[in-house]
Coordinates of C-alpha atoms in Angstrom, one line a residue:
X1 CA -26.0 1.6 -10.6
X2 CA -29.2 -0.4 -10.0
X3 CA -32.1 -0.4 -12.3
X4 CA -34.6 2.4 -11.7
X5 CA -37.8 0.9 -10.3
X6 CA -41.2 1.7 -11.7
X7 CA -43.3 3.9 -9.4
X8 CA -46.7 2.6 -8.4
X9 CA -49.7 4.3 -6.9
X10 CA -50.1 3.8 -3.2
X11 CA -52.8 1.4 -2.0
X12 CA -54.5 4.0 0.2
X13 CA -55.2 6.1 -2.9
X14 CA -55.9 3.2 -5.3
X15 CA -58.6 1.7 -3.0
X16 CA -60.6 4.9 -3.1
X17 CA -60.2 5.7 -6.8
X18 CA -59.2 2.7 -8.9
X19 CA -59.8 -0.7 -7.2
X20 CA -63.6 -0.3 -7.1
X21 CA -63.6 -0.8 -10.8
X22 CA -64.5 -4.4 -11.8
X23 CA -61.6 -4.5 -14.2
X24 CA -59.2 -4.0 -11.2
X25 CA -60.8 -6.5 -8.8
X26 CA -57.9 -8.9 -9.2
X27 CA -55.7 -6.6 -7.1
X28 CA -58.0 -6.6 -4.1
X29 CA -58.7 -10.3 -4.6
X30 CA -55.0 -11.0 -4.4
X31 CA -54.7 -9.1 -1.1
X32 CA -57.7 -11.1 0.4
X33 CA -56.3 -14.4 -1.0
X34 CA -52.9 -13.9 0.6
X35 CA -54.3 -12.6 3.9
X36 CA -56.9 -15.4 4.3
X37 CA -54.6 -18.0 2.8
X38 CA -57.7 -19.1 0.7
X39 CA -58.7 -18.3 -2.8
X40 CA -61.1 -15.4 -2.6
X41 CA -63.2 -13.9 -5.4
X42 CA -64.9 -10.6 -5.2
X43 CA -68.6 -10.7 -6.2
X44 CA -69.2 -7.0 -6.0
X45 CA -68.3 -3.8 -4.3
X46 CA -71.3 -2.9 -2.0
X47 CA -72.6 0.6 -2.0
X48 CA -72.9 2.1 1.4
X49 CA -72.7 5.4 3.2
X50 CA -69.0 4.8 3.4
X51 CA -68.3 4.3 -0.3
X52 CA -67.8 8.0 -1.1
X53 CA -65.0 9.4 -3.2
X54 CA -64.6 12.7 -1.3
X55 CA -61.2 13.0 0.3
X56 CA -62.8 14.2 3.5
X57 CA -65.5 11.6 3.7
X58 CA -66.3 10.3 7.2
X59 CA -66.0 6.6 6.5
X60 CA -62.9 5.9 4.5
X61 CA -63.7 2.3 3.9
X62 CA -64.7 -0.2 1.2
X63 CA -67.3 -2.9 1.7
X64 CA -66.8 -6.0 -0.4
X65 CA -69.0 -9.0 -1.0
X66 CA -66.7 -11.9 -1.7
X67 CA -66.8 -15.7 -2.1
X68 CA -64.2 -18.1 -0.6
X69 CA -63.0 -21.4 -2.0
X70 CA -65.9 -23.2 -0.3
X71 CA -68.4 -21.0 -2.1
X72 CA -69.4 -19.3 1.1
X73 CA -70.4 -15.6 0.8
X74 CA -68.5 -13.3 3.1
X75 CA -68.6 -9.5 3.7
X76 CA -65.2 -7.9 3.8
X77 CA -64.7 -4.4 5.2
X78 CA -61.4 -2.7 4.3
X79 CA -60.6 0.4 6.4
X80 CA -57.7 2.6 5.4
X81 CA -57.7 3.9 8.9
X82 CA -56.3 7.3 9.9
X83 CA -58.2 8.2 13.0
X84 CA -57.6 9.1 16.6
X85 CA -60.2 6.7 18.0
X86 CA -59.2 3.8 15.8
X87 CA -60.6 0.9 17.7
X88 CA -64.0 2.6 18.0
X89 CA -63.9 3.4 14.3
X90 CA -63.2 -0.3 13.5
X91 CA -66.1 -1.4 15.7
X92 CA -68.5 1.2 14.2
X93 CA -67.5 0.2 10.6
X94 CA -68.2 -3.5 11.2
X95 CA -71.6 -2.7 12.8
X96 CA -72.5 -0.5 9.8
X97 CA -71.4 -3.2 7.4
X98 CA -73.6 -5.8 9.0
X99 CA -76.7 -3.6 9.4
X100 CA -76.4 -2.0 5.9
X101 CA -76.4 -5.3 4.1
X102 CA -79.3 -7.2 5.7
X103 CA -82.7 -6.1 4.7
X104 CA -85.4 -5.1 7.2
X105 CA -87.4 -8.2 8.1
X106 CA -84.8 -10.6 6.9
X107 CA -83.9 -13.6 9.1
X108 CA -80.9 -13.2 11.2
X109 CA -79.7 -16.4 9.6
X110 CA -78.9 -14.3 6.5
X111 CA -76.2 -12.3 8.3
X112 CA -72.9 -13.0 6.7
X113 CA -69.5 -13.4 8.3
X114 CA -67.7 -10.1 8.3
X115 CA -63.9 -9.7 8.1
X116 CA -62.5 -6.3 9.0
X117 CA -59.2 -5.4 7.5
X118 CA -57.6 -2.2 8.8
X119 CA -54.5 -0.9 7.0
X120 CA -52.9 1.5 9.4
X121 CA -50.4 4.1 8.2
X122 CA -49.8 5.8 11.6
X123 CA -48.4 5.0 15.0
X124 CA -51.0 2.7 16.5
X125 CA -49.3 1.9 19.8
X126 CA -47.2 -0.8 21.3
X127 CA -46.7 -4.2 19.7
X128 CA -43.8 -6.0 17.9
X129 CA -45.7 -7.4 14.9
X130 CA -46.9 -5.8 11.7
X131 CA -50.0 -8.0 11.5
X132 CA -52.5 -8.7 14.2
X133 CA -55.6 -11.0 14.0
X134 CA -58.5 -11.0 16.4
X135 CA -61.5 -13.4 16.8
X136 CA -64.4 -13.8 19.1
X137 CA -64.0 -17.0 21.2
X138 CA -66.2 -17.9 24.1
X139 CA -64.0 -19.7 26.7
X140 CA -65.1 -21.3 29.9
X141 CA -63.9 -19.2 32.9
X142 CA -63.4 -22.3 35.0
X143 CA -63.0 -25.1 32.4
X144 CA -61.2 -23.3 29.6
X145 CA -63.2 -25.1 26.9
X146 CA -64.6 -23.3 23.9
X147 CA -68.4 -22.9 23.8
X148 CA -70.3 -24.6 20.9
X149 CA -73.8 -23.5 20.0
X150 CA -76.3 -25.9 18.7
X151 CA -77.9 -24.5 15.5
X152 CA -80.5 -25.8 13.1
X153 CA -79.3 -26.0 9.5
X154 CA -81.0 -27.8 6.7
X155 CA -83.3 -29.7 9.1
X156 CA -80.3 -30.9 11.1
X157 CA -78.9 -29.8 14.5
X158 CA -75.2 -28.9 14.0
X159 CA -72.7 -27.5 16.4
X160 CA -71.2 -24.1 15.6
X161 CA -68.5 -22.0 17.2
X162 CA -69.3 -18.3 17.8
X163 CA -66.1 -17.5 16.0
X164 CA -67.7 -18.9 12.8
X165 CA -70.3 -16.1 13.0
X166 CA -68.8 -13.2 14.8
X167 CA -66.5 -10.8 12.9
X168 CA -62.8 -11.3 12.6
X169 CA -60.4 -8.4 12.6
X170 CA -57.0 -8.0 10.9
X171 CA -54.9 -4.9 11.6
X172 CA -51.9 -4.4 9.3
X173 CA -49.5 -1.9 10.9
X174 CA -47.7 -0.8 7.7
X175 CA -45.0 1.3 9.3
X176 CA -43.9 -1.6 11.6
X177 CA -42.8 -3.7 8.6
X178 CA -39.0 -3.6 8.3
X179 CA -38.1 -7.0 6.9
X180 CA -36.8 -8.2 3.5
X181 CA -40.0 -9.5 1.8
X182 CA -39.8 -13.2 1.3
X183 CA -43.4 -14.5 1.6
X184 CA -46.4 -13.4 -0.4
X185 CA -47.8 -11.5 2.7
X186 CA -44.5 -9.8 3.2
X187 CA -44.4 -8.6 -0.4
X188 CA -47.9 -7.2 0.0
X189 CA -47.1 -5.4 3.2
X190 CA -43.9 -4.0 1.6
X191 CA -46.0 -2.6 -1.3
X192 CA -48.5 -1.1 1.2
X193 CA -45.7 0.6 2.9
X194 CA -43.4 1.7 0.1
X195 CA -45.5 1.5 -3.1
X196 CA -42.7 -0.7 -4.6
X197 CA -43.4 -4.0 -6.4
X198 CA -40.8 -6.5 -7.5
X199 CA -40.6 -6.8 -11.3
X200 CA -40.7 -10.6 -11.3
X201 CA -43.4 -11.0 -8.6
X202 CA -45.8 -13.9 -8.8
X203 CA -47.8 -12.9 -5.7
X204 CA -51.6 -12.8 -6.3
X205 CA -52.8 -9.2 -6.9
X206 CA -49.3 -7.6 -7.1
X207 CA -48.6 -8.8 -10.6
X208 CA -51.9 -7.2 -11.6
X209 CA -51.1 -4.0 -9.6
X210 CA -47.9 -3.7 -11.7
X211 CA -49.9 -3.3 -14.8
X212 CA -52.9 -1.3 -13.5
X213 CA -51.4 1.0 -10.8
X214 CA -48.4 2.7 -12.6
X215 CA -48.0 6.3 -11.5
X216 CA -47.0 7.5 -14.9
X217 CA -50.2 6.0 -16.4
X218 CA -52.3 8.5 -14.6
X219 CA -53.8 11.5 -16.4
X220 CA -52.0 14.7 -15.4
X221 CA -54.9 16.0 -13.4
X222 CA -55.2 12.7 -11.5
X223 CA -51.4 12.7 -10.9
X224 CA -51.6 16.2 -9.5
X225 CA -54.4 15.2 -7.1
X226 CA -52.4 12.1 -6.1
X227 CA -49.3 14.2 -5.3
X228 CA -51.4 16.6 -3.3
X229 CA -52.8 13.6 -1.4
X230 CA -49.2 12.5 -0.5
X231 CA -48.4 16.0 0.7
X232 CA -51.5 16.1 2.8
X233 CA -50.5 12.7 4.4
X234 CA -47.1 14.2 5.4
X235 CA -48.6 17.3 6.8
X236 CA -51.2 15.4 8.7
X237 CA -48.6 13.1 10.3
X238 CA -46.5 16.1 11.2
X239 CA -49.4 18.0 12.7
X240 CA -50.7 15.0 14.7
X241 CA -47.2 14.2 15.9
X242 CA -46.7 17.9 16.9
X243 CA -50.0 17.9 18.7
X244 CA -49.0 14.8 20.7
X245 CA -45.7 16.3 21.7
X246 CA -47.3 19.6 22.6
X247 CA -49.8 17.8 24.8
X248 CA -47.0 16.0 26.7
X249 CA -44.7 19.1 27.0
X250 CA -45.2 21.2 30.1
X251 CA -45.3 25.0 29.6
X252 CA -47.3 28.0 30.3
X253 CA -51.1 27.7 29.9
X254 CA -51.1 30.5 27.3
X255 CA -48.5 28.7 25.2
X256 CA -50.4 25.4 25.3
X257 CA -53.6 27.1 24.3
X258 CA -52.0 28.8 21.4
X259 CA -50.4 25.6 20.3
X260 CA -53.8 23.8 20.3
X261 CA -55.4 26.7 18.4
X262 CA -52.6 26.5 15.8
X263 CA -53.0 22.7 15.5
X264 CA -56.8 23.0 15.1
X265 CA -56.3 25.6 12.3
X266 CA -54.0 23.2 10.5
X267 CA -56.4 20.3 10.9
X268 CA -59.3 22.4 9.7
X269 CA -57.4 23.6 6.6
X270 CA -56.7 19.9 5.8
X271 CA -60.5 19.3 5.7
X272 CA -60.9 17.2 8.9
X273 CA -64.3 17.2 10.4
X274 CA -65.1 19.4 13.4
X275 CA -65.8 16.2 15.4
X276 CA -62.3 14.8 14.6
X277 CA -60.6 18.2 15.3
X278 CA -62.5 18.4 18.7
X279 CA -61.3 14.9 19.6
X280 CA -57.7 15.6 18.7
X281 CA -57.4 19.0 20.4
X282 CA -60.1 19.0 23.1
X283 CA -61.5 22.3 21.8
X284 CA -65.2 22.8 21.6
X285 CA -66.9 22.9 18.2
X286 CA -67.9 26.5 18.9
X287 CA -64.2 27.4 19.3
X288 CA -63.3 25.5 16.1
X289 CA -66.0 27.4 14.1
X290 CA -64.4 30.7 15.2
X291 CA -60.9 29.8 13.8

């Protein structure tokens, strides 16, 4: 009989409740270091409209001011996405991160590079990988060369690629990971998916998570809230999957309408916003209010 593994708090809960604490920065720093393949240090968690603790908040994201091994300051936006319009949500989150953290009247030169990290716990679509990376590159339509922009920096004219300024995007499709974890990144994604951490891990962030994110270290009230969160995730996934199937299944108009109303009631009971319920079901906000 194998040794019983410790149970650890899932990342999607920890990032909203525990990892904003400076004492726990090492966990997030480990994820960024492994993902960027560069030693990354968190300077601070930035306050924004999105950094709310409410379970039903509109922007489930964390904005991080960090420093890389070159001493460059970067802004990192981590989205724990669970949204119908996921690409639009990612784009909106990046735009808010940029605009919220440059003061009115500041030079555009003060805009920092933004890295968007989306940790996706639902069926995102087609693709064979569990990690996707996107950059903005300006490529000649006829020549296929990459555009360089001349920019003035410290009284010198230097070439710069747009990808050095424009945001970069990482999408981690947690449910698509089905390998035996052998690399630091694979160990991290395995934890994101299962909540399991190897007892002898040396991976940045995960060794700290083993000490700080133990399920049985939570206070009883916090543990109860966490268990309810896991139940809500299962219900939400079931409801959204059911809604998708119902939308694809042909049947009488009355039956489809009742199925949509039932789905909308369930989503409303889970605390989703009227806007999200309307998007998922096609019902008007007036109809949702009446439920």
